Every structure is written in C-alpha cells, then in structure tokens.
Amino acid sequence: MTQDTTADTPQTPFDDLDDYIALGRLGGLALSADGRRLVTTVQTLDPDGTGYVSALWEVDPAGERPARRLTRSTQGEAAAVFTAGGDLLFTSARPDPETKDGDEKKAALWSLPAAGGEARVVATAPGGVGGVLAARDADVVSVSAAVLPSAEGLEADGELREARRDAKVNAIWHTGYPVRHWDHDLGPDAPRRYAFTLGDVAEGERAELRQLTGPGRQLEEHDAALSPDGRTLVTTWAVADPGAARRTTLVAVDTVSGERRTLVDDPDAEVGGPAVSPDGRWVAYVTSTITSPTDPPVVRLGLVALDGTGEPEVLADDWDRWPTSAAWLPDTSGLVLTADEDGRGPVFLLTFDGVPGQGPVTVERVTADDAVLTDVRVAPDGSALYALRTSYAAPAEPVRVDLAAFVASGAPGDREPVAAVVLPSPVPAPALPGHLTEVETTAADGSRVRAWLALPEGASSADPAPLLLWIHGGPLGSWNAWSWRWNPWLMVARGYAVLLPDPALSTGYGQEFVARGWGAWGDAPYTDLMAITDATEAREDVDATRTAAMGGSFGGYMANWVAGHTDRFRAIVTHASLWALDGFGPTTDHAYYWAREMTPEMRDAHSPHRFVKGITTPVLVIHGDKDYRVPIGEGLRLWRELLADSGLPAADDGSTVHRFLYFPDENHWILTPQHAKVWYQGVLAFLAEHVLEVPAGEGDTVLPTTLG
C-alpha cells in the first residue's frame, strides 16, 4: 500500500519550524444526545509563540457546513460535554464576568446554552474542576475536584490552600506509594468526585457540589462514566497491593447518597475505560492482566451487571487484539471497539448473539482506513459513528462512518469494512513533503515484521535518500498515529527517509508477537529492528551508507542498545532513555510495575550500560529534568559514561563528538513550542554533521537565531 501525499507546491509547513509549530491541532470529540451537534477542541499557538491555547469548534455531522468556532479566550477551553438538554459544558480558567476580581486561576465548569447566549460559570472548586460527565437522559452532572486530605469540604479546602500559599509551604506528606506520576508530584491534594443537578443552578449562582467520595488516593488518574439516568457513577478505584503496588478495581457510586459497591475486583488484573449501556443494565470495561517476568499482559473486554448481580465475564476471549476503548450501540445489541491492528487502529463491531452476558459474540472490522480512529461516538439512532481519524498521512480530522450501510451489507462475520468520510475540519490537513509507503520482512524466527516508510519526493536510485531509523516507545505500542513530538515529515522535508518499524513487543499483531520480546528487550526487538532496516536499505531509493537511529523512552533504551551492539549507523539520538536498568527500576514513578516485568537476571542481561565500551558511534543524549517516568539520573549517568568509558570517549582536553541537550523545565515530552523548535534544530544539526557530513555549525543551529 502506498499513500501518495504529494503537495501541489514544493513549500509545505514542514520546511520551516515556525510554520510547523503554528499548525492547529485537534483533540477530543463530543456528540449531543440528539446527534445534531459535534464539537471538538483545537489548539493553536498563542500570540507570543511560547504556548498553545485551546478553543471549542462545532463540526457539522452531516458534512454540509464548515466548522465554526464556539469559544474564544486567552486561557482556552477544553473537556467539552453535552448535557441531556443540549447545553455544552466545558472547563476553562478564563475570567468570570460575574465575579468582582475577574481573575479565576483554576479551571471552572462553564455552560454554553443550547438556545444560544453567553456561557456562564456553573461550578467551581478551590483546586479547580475536571473529569466532567453528564448523564444522557437526566440533568445530572459529575465533576472531579482535587481536595487537601484534611479538608471536610470545599470551603475548608479553600482556607487550607490559602494558608499554605501565604506561608509559602509546598511540602507533601506521604503515607503510601506512588509519590509521582509522569511529570508531576502527587499530593498533597487528591481527587474526589462530586455531583449536582444542572437545573437547580439559578442564573448567576454556582452549583452546590454534592461530595460522593472522600479523602484518599483511590481516584488518581481514574476513568469514570455516568449511567444514562444519572443515578450511578461507575469509576475505577485504586487499591493497594503487596510490595507498595497498586491495582485498579471498578466500583459503582450512588450519585445521591454516595453509597459505593464494588463491581469488579480481580487480584490478577487491572480495569479501566468503563462504559454503561443505554438501558442502564451493563458496564463494559477494558481488563488487563497483571504482568510477570514471563507473562505479558492480556488485554480483553469485560462485562459486568451494573446492579452487581452475577460475575464479571470476559468477552471475545479468542479475539487476538487488545481493545483500547468501547462504546455501546443505542439498543444495547453490541459495542463499538477500537484496537491496534497491523500498523492501524480500526473500529470493530462486537455483536451479541442474544442478550448481553449470555451466548457467543461476533467481532468484525468496520473501517477500512489505513489509519487510527479514536474518540468514537455513536449516533443516537445507531446509523453512524463519528471519530477522529489520524495516521502518518494526516493529523487528527473528524470523520463519519456509515454504520448502517456496514450492517446492511451482510450477515455478521461476512461484511466488508467501509471507509470513513472526512467532515469539514476546523484545521485542514497540511500538505506533506513526501509520501508514505509500507515495507516488511521476515525475522529469523519466521515472524513478519512491518513498518511505515516516509520518503521525500524525488528519492530514487539516482538520488537515494539517507535513512533515519525511528524506534517507538512504550514498549507496548505501534507507529500508527500522527505524532507532533516525533514527526517524520520535518526530516523528510530535509531529504531524509524515515523508517517507523513495529518490532517485537509492538501492539496490533497478536499476543505472541508481544510475547516474543517480553523480558528480553535486547533480543527479538533488536533483531527485528535490524532485519527491517536491512530490508529498507536494500531499496534503490534509500542510501544504505548514510543512516542514523533514533528513539525516545523505550525507543531511547533501544537506541542505547543499538549503539552498544553495532556500528552500522553514523549517529544515534537517544531521548528520555533508559540506560542502567538497576538504577532505573527503583526510581521510576511506578517502580512496582517495573518489578513485575523483569527478574534481576533479565534486567542485568538487557541493561545497555553494560555495553558502553562497544559504543563507537557519536551519540546525542536528550533529557528533561522533570521526567519522572525515566528520571534524569539515567541521562546524567549515560552522559558521563559515554565520555569516560565508551569506545569513543572524550579526548584528554575534554572535547567530544557526543552531545547532551538538556531541558531543565521539560519532562518526558518536550511540550512548549520554542523548546520543540530547539529539539528539532539540535537533532537536525547533529544528524547533518554526522550523516550528511555538513561541517559543524553549518547545519541547523542548536538555538533559534533570535535566542542566541
């Protein structure tokens, strides 16, 4: 399969980093209960070019009218949700014109009336509100709010926060684990859930939030859903496990009394992504088994009765894919699922042969697109699906899938997938400087290994393109969706071919493909990467003499492993990478997960730092100080050992071909626009010097010229 994405003109937004970071970015999708309104969020560059601000846009579900902007403020708006009556709820920290100071610092809940008019604040909390849910058939809304542990209510929470602020105290007292997550410290506050009836909030007044859950860390990073009648909140609920570990269960909470009952508590699995059926009888959820050094996770769809009767069950246990989300059909006859598959992320339809929870089910692929579909929303009459579609050919764009036509095309299991139809988007897809194709090969053990390959226009046997091998993170993941942080088209615009492979441990190829690399990161994942690189280098339009390898997170681990095991590449770029696994394991933000994954013997055998003397390739190390998933100590130790112990050490005068790009204020990702520019400029300069043999200082500069 080849997707020709040639631009009409040579100039594209990827030729200039300022044009690139200014591109609008879609995220999230909300569908009104009557199916007539579809809303998404668009991020755009702020006037100073130093951050992004979001706004809500309405998209025509019929695809006849252009998208129109609904909100506008310097603080931005997000988390759009429709109420049963058609009002649009969203969160924003923008000033409230009905308050005296007009200087709200924390996100409040706003309501934009369906009948038109100005948005108004309907709920606030001292620590801000989030996690907005609205019942489909009732006027009930639930939000989450972070509250200090000793506060009995929101008023007391506000007083405590003011006292801490005035005393300049930011210390956090912990009695459990974890204490950090990705890029932020946990505590001292923790989320609690609240509910209220929107119709009870008079004009100019704020909702009296009814507390449903108390203090504790059970709702950190929780997933939740409201029953259609608004009477029950279904949410994940974290519980402690031995060894300072945590595991998620599933509970139901009465939205009036706050009474809680457990729906799913499996000591061998974690759960997430609950979805309550339209008839209010069932909860579908994603269940993932707890891993061990010998057993990777098994991810399946679960089903449990909302009233707590009967035992939870696993649906479609013989379907060799990992569901990532689930949404019910309006008549409760089945569910729409998403899952990675063969470098894509299609929509699937699971139908019950009878009543849910009884009898067999059928799973079949609905969409034919070479893309990933997310944020799937089902039309109220079941005729269509709405989603955001993304791939390496285009960033996220709203689409419509004709589900009725698919269902009418034949019997379950015999139907052909259908293509999604693009709806008028607030952000048109940018022209690309090349085209996308696929490559594949067979590994030594007979396994099929495939990849996307982004090629510049004009690459040919007469003018082959230098090759960049990009290794994805995870490691449980796939190069199947557009990435603003690792975007190959910026490299393609400068003449590179970019290889995006899915080696062992990648999702979308079945359980056995993951198991091939489990607990042995340096084995099949590495040999798969080398095999697909060999196959790509055999192409006439690729220059096998000018190559580099890059990766971040697990991809950075693998870049380090590659550096210590081969000298075939001219340069290595390793971002937020694991280096010494003995040090990484106990210091990462969720060390208990790592303890489940590898034995000490596996860890030692597959730690890249043991092979530092084999590194004879120039390496660019990149790390953010606020990275809690892969702590900065990994980057610091890697940098020092490269200069002191590698096969390409620093000279006696301290000079070195290696480089360290350090971000004191960034985390696992480099998110701010100007830092993203620095990241790409630094990487391009390093590659230009070593892959293209451009004299140092004559390629892309490490800093924008306006900054020094």
XYZ file of C-alpha atoms in Angstrom:
708
model
C 0.000 0.000 0.000
C 1.324 3.419 -0.969
C -0.343 6.674 0.019
C 0.661 9.497 -2.302
C 0.542 12.711 -0.331
C 2.452 14.948 -2.742
C 1.832 18.631 -2.173
C 0.644 20.836 -5.040
C 3.576 23.183 -4.338
C 7.108 22.425 -3.089
C 6.671 24.542 0.043
C 4.999 22.827 2.997
C 4.637 23.719 6.700
C 7.400 21.195 7.382
C 10.016 23.247 5.580
C 10.046 25.843 8.356
C 9.828 25.078 12.079
C 7.885 28.271 12.787
C 5.240 27.209 10.272
C 5.179 23.724 11.781
C 4.618 24.715 15.408
C 1.870 27.111 14.256
C -0.251 24.281 12.796
C -3.592 23.782 14.556
C -4.105 20.534 16.467
C -7.404 18.719 17.028
C -8.263 16.652 20.086
C -11.397 15.223 21.677
C -14.926 14.832 20.343
C -18.373 15.338 21.895
C -21.735 14.406 20.325
C -25.051 15.822 21.530
C -27.773 13.435 22.694
C -29.894 14.173 19.608
C -26.919 13.603 17.274
C -27.201 17.020 15.667
C -24.114 18.674 17.126
C -20.480 17.583 17.134
C -17.803 19.543 18.996
C -14.025 19.224 19.031
C -11.112 21.108 20.597
C -8.471 22.934 18.568
C -5.098 24.006 19.943
C -3.379 26.969 18.304
C -0.177 28.860 19.007
C -0.569 31.819 21.350
C 0.391 35.336 20.170
C 3.820 35.110 21.836
C 4.610 31.746 20.242
C 5.502 30.286 23.638
C 2.455 28.123 24.352
C -0.763 26.714 22.983
C -4.309 27.821 23.712
C -7.393 25.702 23.049
C -10.865 26.586 21.796
C -14.063 24.676 21.050
C -15.266 24.306 17.476
C -18.501 22.850 16.133
C -18.355 20.388 13.233
C -21.409 19.598 11.089
C -22.195 15.855 11.483
C -23.812 15.896 8.031
C -20.657 17.315 6.469
C -22.524 20.145 4.720
C -21.498 23.252 6.670
C -17.994 24.484 7.510
C -16.768 24.205 11.078
C -17.452 27.226 13.288
C -15.701 28.483 16.399
C -17.722 28.488 19.627
C -15.350 29.866 22.282
C -12.516 32.332 22.467
C -10.285 33.353 25.380
C -6.603 33.692 26.205
C -6.917 30.934 28.834
C -8.625 28.489 26.475
C -11.422 25.962 26.835
C -11.430 22.163 26.928
C -13.253 18.985 28.035
C -16.462 19.555 26.063
C -19.504 17.514 27.190
C -23.161 17.845 26.148
C -25.927 17.698 28.746
C -29.188 15.825 28.189
C -30.840 19.158 27.370
C -28.248 20.067 24.758
C -26.206 22.635 26.718
C -22.476 22.447 26.175
C -20.322 22.108 29.295
C -16.597 22.850 29.260
C -13.779 23.765 31.620
C -11.788 26.971 31.488
C -9.704 29.190 33.753
C -10.831 32.320 31.916
C -12.170 35.245 33.989
C -15.775 35.091 35.102
C -17.500 38.410 34.304
C -19.874 37.866 37.242
C -17.086 37.961 39.838
C -15.510 41.140 41.154
C -11.874 40.368 40.533
C -12.363 38.568 37.206
C -9.168 36.639 37.834
C -10.045 32.955 38.202
C -6.811 30.971 38.320
C -8.256 27.454 38.420
C -10.451 25.741 35.849
C -14.180 26.256 36.448
C -17.122 24.479 34.824
C -18.911 26.623 32.253
C -22.184 26.069 30.428
C -22.975 27.360 26.928
C -26.788 27.227 26.472
C -28.195 25.210 23.571
C -30.592 28.068 22.850
C -27.698 30.499 22.409
C -26.328 33.311 24.503
C -23.257 33.740 26.651
C -21.506 30.983 28.575
C -21.724 31.166 32.366
C -19.901 29.530 35.250
C -21.949 26.799 36.922
C -19.447 25.131 39.270
C -16.123 25.936 40.898
C -13.724 24.426 43.420
C -10.629 25.913 45.076
C -8.357 23.410 43.297
C -10.264 23.574 40.017
C -12.704 21.128 38.436
C -12.222 18.454 35.782
C -13.382 14.997 34.784
C -16.721 16.350 33.549
C -19.511 13.813 32.948
C -23.148 14.457 32.030
C -25.965 11.892 32.092
C -27.527 11.129 28.716
C -31.153 11.126 29.886
C -31.099 13.233 33.058
C -29.983 16.661 34.254
C -27.180 15.195 36.382
C -23.546 16.280 36.107
C -20.486 14.868 37.868
C -17.085 16.506 38.178
C -13.838 15.750 39.956
C -12.000 18.243 42.159
C -8.653 17.911 43.935
C -9.038 18.463 47.698
C -6.499 18.575 50.523
C -6.738 15.445 52.705
C -7.802 17.096 55.966
C -10.497 19.272 54.381
C -14.035 18.160 55.183
C -15.475 20.241 52.371
C -14.606 22.642 49.569
C -14.840 25.735 51.794
C -12.309 24.261 54.219
C -10.152 23.247 51.270
C -10.016 26.838 50.086
C -8.971 28.060 53.532
C -6.223 25.451 53.802
C -4.905 26.288 50.336
C -4.767 29.970 51.211
C -2.891 29.211 54.436
C -0.322 27.077 52.584
C 0.095 29.754 49.941
C 0.541 32.559 52.461
C 3.080 30.519 54.446
C 4.880 29.513 51.220
C 4.616 25.839 52.148
C 4.701 23.247 49.404
C 5.856 20.200 51.377
C 3.930 16.975 50.831
C 3.421 14.313 53.495
C 3.134 10.794 52.060
C 1.855 7.618 53.672
C 1.745 5.497 50.510
C 3.092 4.892 47.028
C 3.468 6.227 44.343
C 4.531 9.813 45.008
C 4.978 10.979 41.402
C 3.343 10.357 38.026
C 4.882 11.114 34.606
C 5.674 14.818 35.071
C 4.013 15.923 38.314
C 4.171 15.304 42.030
C 1.190 13.558 43.611
C -0.408 15.313 46.555
C -0.923 16.910 48.880
C -4.410 17.095 47.374
C -6.197 14.182 45.710
C -9.293 13.995 43.501
C -12.788 13.447 44.854
C -15.965 13.053 42.806
C -18.964 15.376 43.107
C -22.410 15.548 41.529
C -25.152 18.146 41.085
C -28.332 18.762 39.114
C -27.808 21.414 36.483
C -31.419 22.602 36.589
C -31.000 23.543 40.237
C -28.310 26.128 39.407
C -30.015 29.508 39.056
C -28.676 32.203 36.757
C -25.686 33.899 38.391
C -25.345 31.156 41.025
C -22.887 28.287 41.434
C -23.799 24.638 41.895
C -23.718 23.192 45.383
C -21.465 20.236 44.733
C -22.537 17.047 46.458
C -19.477 15.043 47.575
C -19.605 11.400 46.509
C -16.165 10.154 47.580
C -13.912 11.033 50.480
C -10.191 11.634 51.002
C -7.598 9.228 49.694
C -5.697 8.434 46.530
C -8.206 5.980 45.088
C -9.163 8.266 42.220
C -5.719 9.277 40.975
C -5.827 9.011 37.160
C -9.294 7.431 37.305
C -11.689 6.599 34.450
C -15.401 7.183 35.070
C -18.824 7.113 33.405
C -22.373 8.082 34.400
C -25.385 5.835 33.909
C -27.937 7.290 31.437
C -30.338 8.140 34.276
C -27.584 9.860 36.250
C -28.201 7.777 39.350
C -24.920 5.863 39.293
C -21.298 6.856 38.792
C -19.068 3.995 37.652
C -15.387 4.644 38.247
C -12.064 2.921 38.573
C -10.910 2.694 42.182
C -7.254 2.122 43.058
C -6.434 -0.331 45.848
C -3.127 -1.223 47.471
C -1.345 -4.476 46.655
C 1.655 -6.085 48.387
C 5.078 -4.640 47.632
C 3.953 -0.993 47.562
C 1.954 -1.770 44.420
C -1.416 -0.514 43.252
C -4.173 -2.038 41.167
C -7.434 -0.632 39.804
C -10.859 -2.076 40.543
C -14.296 -0.950 39.347
C -16.943 0.480 41.662
C -20.452 1.950 41.394
C -21.335 5.040 43.433
C -24.868 6.286 44.086
C -24.919 9.953 42.996
C -27.364 10.936 45.755
C -26.235 9.008 48.815
C -22.598 8.373 47.869
C -23.063 4.679 48.722
C -20.375 2.632 46.996
C -20.323 -1.009 45.936
C -17.628 -2.983 44.130
C -18.382 -4.316 40.659
C -15.013 -5.804 39.651
C -12.096 -6.665 41.923
C -9.765 -9.114 40.206
C -6.471 -9.662 42.059
C -4.888 -10.755 38.773
C -5.958 -7.796 36.616
C -6.478 -4.047 36.351
C -9.538 -2.440 34.802
C -10.310 0.821 33.025
C -12.478 2.601 30.460
C -15.964 1.831 31.859
C -18.983 2.361 29.579
C -22.560 1.999 30.862
C -25.124 0.503 28.452
C -28.010 2.691 27.214
C -30.525 0.533 29.098
C -28.536 1.059 32.302
C -28.064 -2.652 32.954
C -24.472 -3.360 31.943
C -20.959 -1.976 32.237
C -18.339 -2.794 29.621
C -14.706 -2.170 30.527
C -11.145 -2.974 29.481
C -9.318 -5.514 31.624
C -5.551 -6.097 31.549
C -3.896 -8.943 33.430
C -1.134 -8.170 35.926
C 2.181 -8.934 34.286
C 5.029 -11.128 35.458
C 8.582 -11.579 34.137
C 7.340 -14.474 31.998
C 3.840 -13.275 31.107
C 2.978 -10.075 29.218
C -0.444 -8.522 29.782
C -3.528 -9.996 28.194
C -5.967 -7.187 27.373
C -9.623 -8.038 26.856
C -13.115 -6.555 27.058
C -15.025 -7.226 30.272
C -18.729 -7.129 31.040
C -20.495 -6.865 34.416
C -24.069 -6.161 35.512
C -24.485 -2.657 36.934
C -26.679 -3.917 39.764
C -23.866 -6.171 40.959
C -25.639 -9.463 40.254
C -23.655 -12.241 38.613
C -19.936 -12.484 37.999
C -17.866 -10.343 35.605
C -17.035 -12.071 32.349
C -14.557 -11.649 29.527
C -15.987 -11.120 26.040
C -14.383 -12.402 22.837
C -11.511 -14.086 24.647
C -10.408 -15.687 21.360
C -10.099 -12.315 19.580
C -6.349 -11.752 19.344
C -6.411 -7.984 19.651
C -6.213 -5.578 22.598
C -9.281 -3.303 22.868
C -8.442 0.308 23.705
C -11.985 1.716 24.061
C -15.625 0.636 23.957
C -18.908 2.417 23.185
C -22.384 0.872 23.243
C -24.854 0.678 20.369
C -28.097 2.520 21.247
C -30.143 -0.693 21.502
C -27.533 -2.469 23.677
C -27.145 -5.137 20.995
C -23.395 -4.696 20.812
C -20.372 -2.473 21.272
C -18.088 -0.481 19.049
C -14.435 -1.155 19.887
C -11.073 0.285 18.887
C -7.811 -1.663 18.809
C -4.400 -1.557 17.179
C -4.087 -3.786 14.134
C -1.206 -4.127 11.678
C 0.018 -0.553 11.944
C -3.511 0.844 12.014
C -6.251 1.363 14.594
C -9.610 0.402 13.083
C -13.081 0.402 14.561
C -14.549 -3.026 15.299
C -18.119 -4.116 15.991
C -18.877 -6.664 18.701
C -22.417 -8.028 18.473
C -24.192 -10.263 20.977
C -25.945 -13.386 19.791
C -28.873 -12.695 22.089
C -28.788 -10.958 25.467
C -25.522 -9.348 26.719
C -23.752 -11.682 29.076
C -25.356 -14.762 27.514
C -24.150 -16.671 24.497
C -21.389 -16.081 21.929
C -20.315 -12.811 20.367
C -19.004 -11.831 16.937
C -16.211 -9.296 16.363
C -15.631 -7.827 12.909
C -13.698 -4.909 11.488
C -15.872 -1.936 10.497
C -13.429 0.590 8.996
C -11.151 0.072 6.013
C -8.993 3.164 6.526
C -5.197 2.886 6.810
C -5.473 4.978 9.950
C -6.267 5.063 13.651
C -9.750 6.086 14.788
C -10.192 7.495 18.301
C -12.862 9.292 20.344
C -15.590 7.165 18.738
C -19.127 8.474 19.277
C -22.228 6.521 18.210
C -25.192 8.365 16.669
C -28.353 8.055 18.815
C -30.135 6.043 16.091
C -27.093 3.805 15.538
C -26.813 4.801 11.883
C -23.359 6.306 12.064
C -20.168 6.629 14.045
C -18.183 9.831 14.499
C -14.489 9.772 15.337
C -11.153 11.481 14.940
C -9.013 9.808 12.297
C -5.241 10.057 12.269
C -2.311 8.367 10.570
C 1.148 9.246 9.394
C -0.519 10.631 6.269
C -2.507 13.256 8.217
C -3.074 14.595 11.745
C -6.417 14.162 13.508
C -9.504 15.075 11.483
C -13.216 14.463 12.180
C -14.863 11.669 10.181
C -18.213 9.922 9.802
C -18.557 6.154 9.382
C -21.770 4.801 7.837
C -22.517 2.044 10.328
C -25.979 1.380 8.893
C -24.506 0.631 5.467
C -21.952 -1.692 7.021
C -24.592 -3.620 8.996
C -26.878 -3.856 5.976
C -24.115 -5.255 3.748
C -24.420 -8.831 5.028
C -24.524 -11.210 7.953
C -22.192 -10.777 10.956
C -18.740 -12.018 10.046
C -19.314 -11.711 6.277
C -19.328 -7.935 5.898
C -16.671 -5.814 4.189
C -15.171 -2.819 6.036
C -16.194 0.654 4.903
C -14.161 3.842 4.511
C -14.739 6.838 6.747
C -15.884 10.150 5.229
C -13.954 13.276 6.246
C -16.105 16.050 7.702
C -15.273 19.761 7.265
C -12.483 20.281 9.780
C -11.503 23.396 11.702
C -7.926 22.599 10.673
C -7.269 21.421 7.100
C -4.694 18.645 6.732
C -1.269 20.098 5.862
C 0.471 19.321 2.602
C 3.305 16.834 3.068
C 6.794 16.957 1.546
C 6.750 13.311 0.503
C 4.769 10.118 0.504
C 4.132 7.168 2.777
C 4.625 3.516 1.920
C 4.983 0.205 3.742
C 7.883 -2.213 3.990
C 8.081 -5.606 5.627
C 10.436 -8.516 6.076
C 10.679 -11.888 7.781
C 12.655 -12.219 11.003
C 14.984 -15.127 11.699
C 12.257 -16.938 13.648
C 9.822 -16.579 10.759
C 7.833 -13.685 12.214
C 6.578 -10.974 9.890
C 7.934 -7.508 10.754
C 6.455 -4.431 9.085
C 6.997 -0.652 9.100
C 5.849 2.627 7.625
C 8.430 4.411 5.478
C 8.127 8.159 4.850
C 10.045 9.107 1.701
C 10.915 12.518 0.275
C 9.696 13.349 -3.198
C 12.392 12.657 -5.735
C 14.089 9.839 -3.852
C 15.255 7.358 -6.487
C 18.109 5.100 -7.484
C 19.766 8.163 -8.985
C 19.272 10.202 -5.794
C 18.732 7.865 -2.818
C 17.702 9.372 0.497
C 19.695 8.987 3.717
C 17.824 6.813 6.212
C 16.670 7.537 9.774
C 15.521 4.547 11.816
C 12.964 5.761 14.383
C 12.168 3.382 17.263
C 8.850 3.800 19.089
C 8.409 3.990 22.849
C 6.123 2.012 25.068
C 7.392 -0.609 24.511
C 3.768 -1.761 24.092
C 2.754 0.472 21.218
C 2.765 0.978 17.478
C 3.862 3.596 14.966
C 0.306 4.039 13.678
C -0.842 7.560 14.543
C 0.344 11.089 13.838
C 2.789 12.479 16.390
C 3.506 16.153 16.859
C 6.527 15.339 19.023
C 8.104 12.722 16.736
C 7.065 13.943 13.326
C 8.921 12.308 10.441
C 7.850 14.896 7.864
C 10.178 17.525 9.309
C 13.034 15.165 8.480
C 11.557 14.200 5.113
C 11.396 17.897 4.194
C 15.183 17.959 4.631
C 15.747 14.959 2.390
C 15.697 12.025 4.825
C 13.737 8.794 4.522
C 12.255 7.878 7.914
C 11.615 4.246 8.852
C 8.905 3.644 11.503
C 9.002 -0.078 12.370
C 6.922 -2.195 14.740
C 9.325 -4.783 16.219
C 8.544 -7.478 18.801
C 6.574 -6.015 21.755
C 4.509 -3.875 19.362
C 0.724 -3.980 19.637
C -1.661 -4.904 16.852
C -0.008 -8.152 15.770
C -1.332 -10.572 18.357
C -0.343 -11.876 21.773
C 2.536 -13.998 20.527
C 4.197 -11.025 18.842
C 4.288 -9.212 22.177
C 5.499 -12.330 23.984
C 8.467 -12.663 21.586
C 10.163 -9.691 23.249
C 8.780 -9.911 26.784
C 11.511 -9.777 29.429
C 14.159 -9.802 26.713
C 14.226 -6.327 25.251
C 17.668 -6.728 23.712
C 16.777 -9.889 21.787
C 13.859 -10.062 19.326
C 13.065 -6.317 19.420
C 16.678 -5.586 18.422
C 16.992 -8.278 15.755
C 13.597 -7.258 14.303
C 14.820 -3.672 14.004
C 17.990 -4.737 12.264
C 16.072 -7.039 9.902
C 13.597 -4.352 8.807
C 16.474 -1.877 8.431
C 18.278 -4.380 6.188
C 15.165 -4.741 4.027
C 14.746 -0.967 3.768
C 18.382 -0.346 2.946
C 18.040 -2.784 0.031
C 15.653 -0.342 -1.665
C 17.129 1.640 -4.557
C 15.688 4.909 -3.240
C 17.473 4.592 0.137
C 21.162 5.292 0.722
C 22.469 2.484 2.960
C 25.758 4.332 3.504
C 24.137 7.284 5.283
C 21.996 6.136 8.193
C 21.158 7.051 11.780
C 18.995 5.594 14.574
C 16.734 7.493 16.972
C 14.312 6.698 19.784
C 12.639 8.024 22.910
C 11.724 6.333 26.200
C 11.786 2.600 25.371
C 12.881 3.742 21.931
C 15.732 5.565 23.683
C 16.576 2.368 25.559
C 16.726 0.585 22.213
C 18.813 3.375 20.670
C 21.302 2.855 23.514
C 21.213 -0.897 22.938
C 21.777 -0.385 19.204
C 24.718 1.925 19.941
C 26.401 -0.745 22.050
C 25.821 -3.613 19.627
C 26.507 -2.269 16.131
C 28.497 0.440 14.383
C 26.351 0.408 11.242
C 24.832 3.850 11.946
C 26.641 7.157 11.600
C 24.790 8.763 14.530
C 22.491 7.828 17.408
C 19.888 10.120 19.050
C 18.581 8.894 22.410
C 15.775 10.817 24.126
C 14.477 10.252 27.704
C 16.211 6.899 27.593
C 16.738 4.003 29.968
C 20.449 3.354 30.427
C 21.232 1.429 33.622
C 18.227 -0.731 34.474
C 19.373 -1.427 38.029
C 19.064 2.293 38.804
C 16.020 2.997 36.647
C 13.778 0.329 38.184
C 13.585 1.615 41.782
C 13.471 5.316 40.821
C 10.852 5.421 38.062
C 7.481 6.830 39.130
C 5.755 3.430 39.293
C 8.529 1.083 40.352
C 6.127 -1.734 41.234
C 5.229 -2.150 37.562
C 8.877 -2.485 36.652
C 9.404 -5.014 39.460
C 6.723 -7.205 37.861
C 8.295 -7.048 34.424
C 11.856 -8.321 34.783
C 13.812 -10.517 37.161
C 17.202 -9.180 38.325
C 18.823 -11.608 35.895
C 16.721 -10.320 32.963
C 17.455 -6.742 33.997
C 21.202 -7.291 34.123
C 21.330 -9.198 30.848
C 19.455 -6.471 28.971
C 20.858 -3.295 30.513
C 22.509 -1.099 27.832
C 25.088 0.351 30.234
C 26.921 -2.995 30.319
C 27.867 -2.495 26.663
C 29.182 1.056 26.871
C 32.641 0.057 25.642
C 31.057 -1.123 22.401
C 29.749 2.349 21.568
C 31.856 3.798 18.762
C 29.122 5.967 17.219
C 28.506 9.663 18.041
C 25.518 9.918 20.398
C 23.176 12.834 21.102
C 21.641 12.473 24.574
C 18.409 14.413 25.273
C 16.665 14.532 28.648
C 14.257 16.713 30.622
C 14.840 17.288 34.327
C 11.125 16.960 35.165
C 10.892 13.480 33.663
C 9.626 11.187 36.417
C 8.939 8.175 34.207
C 12.610 7.963 33.165
C 14.366 10.027 35.844
C 17.129 12.457 34.888
C 19.680 10.214 36.603
C 19.508 7.934 33.578
C 20.566 10.745 31.254
C 23.244 12.014 33.631
C 24.816 8.582 34.061
C 24.646 7.881 30.329
C 26.354 11.182 29.541
C 29.187 10.672 31.998
C 29.821 7.061 30.954
C 29.782 7.970 27.251
C 32.601 10.447 27.881
C 34.560 8.270 30.326
C 34.014 4.636 29.344
C 32.678 4.306 25.792
C 34.632 3.135 22.789
C 34.501 6.744 21.618
C 35.491 8.625 24.800
C 36.187 12.308 25.270
C 39.669 13.464 24.344
C 42.178 14.357 27.037
C 41.230 18.014 26.653
C 37.575 17.168 27.316
C 36.350 17.670 23.752
C 33.889 15.099 22.414
C 31.781 14.229 19.382
C 28.890 13.326 21.705
C 26.328 15.956 22.689
C 23.876 16.430 25.593
C 20.733 18.515 25.026
C 19.271 19.199 28.481
C 15.879 20.769 29.289
C 15.666 21.906 32.949
C 11.926 22.623 32.764
C 10.655 19.893 30.445
C 9.530 16.366 31.245
C 9.268 13.055 29.394
C 7.986 15.051 26.434
C 9.259 18.379 25.141
C 5.999 20.302 25.014
C 6.499 24.056 24.783
C 6.707 25.377 21.221
C 10.115 27.053 21.389
C 11.661 24.079 23.170
C 10.209 21.818 20.463
C 11.994 24.003 17.928
C 15.251 23.682 19.873
C 14.757 19.895 19.992
C 14.297 19.568 16.235
C 17.062 22.059 15.433
C 19.504 20.256 17.707
C 18.650 16.854 16.275
C 18.857 18.111 12.692
C 22.201 19.805 13.341
C 23.650 16.641 14.893
C 22.392 14.495 12.022
C 23.596 16.970 9.395
C 27.113 16.828 10.811
C 27.383 13.060 11.043
C 25.005 11.682 8.406
C 25.200 14.355 5.704
C 28.790 15.344 6.535
C 27.881 19.016 6.783
C 30.648 20.872 8.648
C 29.810 21.540 12.281
C 27.990 24.839 12.656
C 26.774 24.941 9.063
C 23.642 22.852 9.520
C 20.611 23.773 11.608
C 21.663 25.782 14.632
C 21.063 24.451 18.117
C 19.214 27.608 19.150
C 16.951 29.927 17.159
C 18.993 32.908 15.981
C 16.684 35.233 17.917
C 17.602 33.491 21.180
C 21.366 33.448 20.826
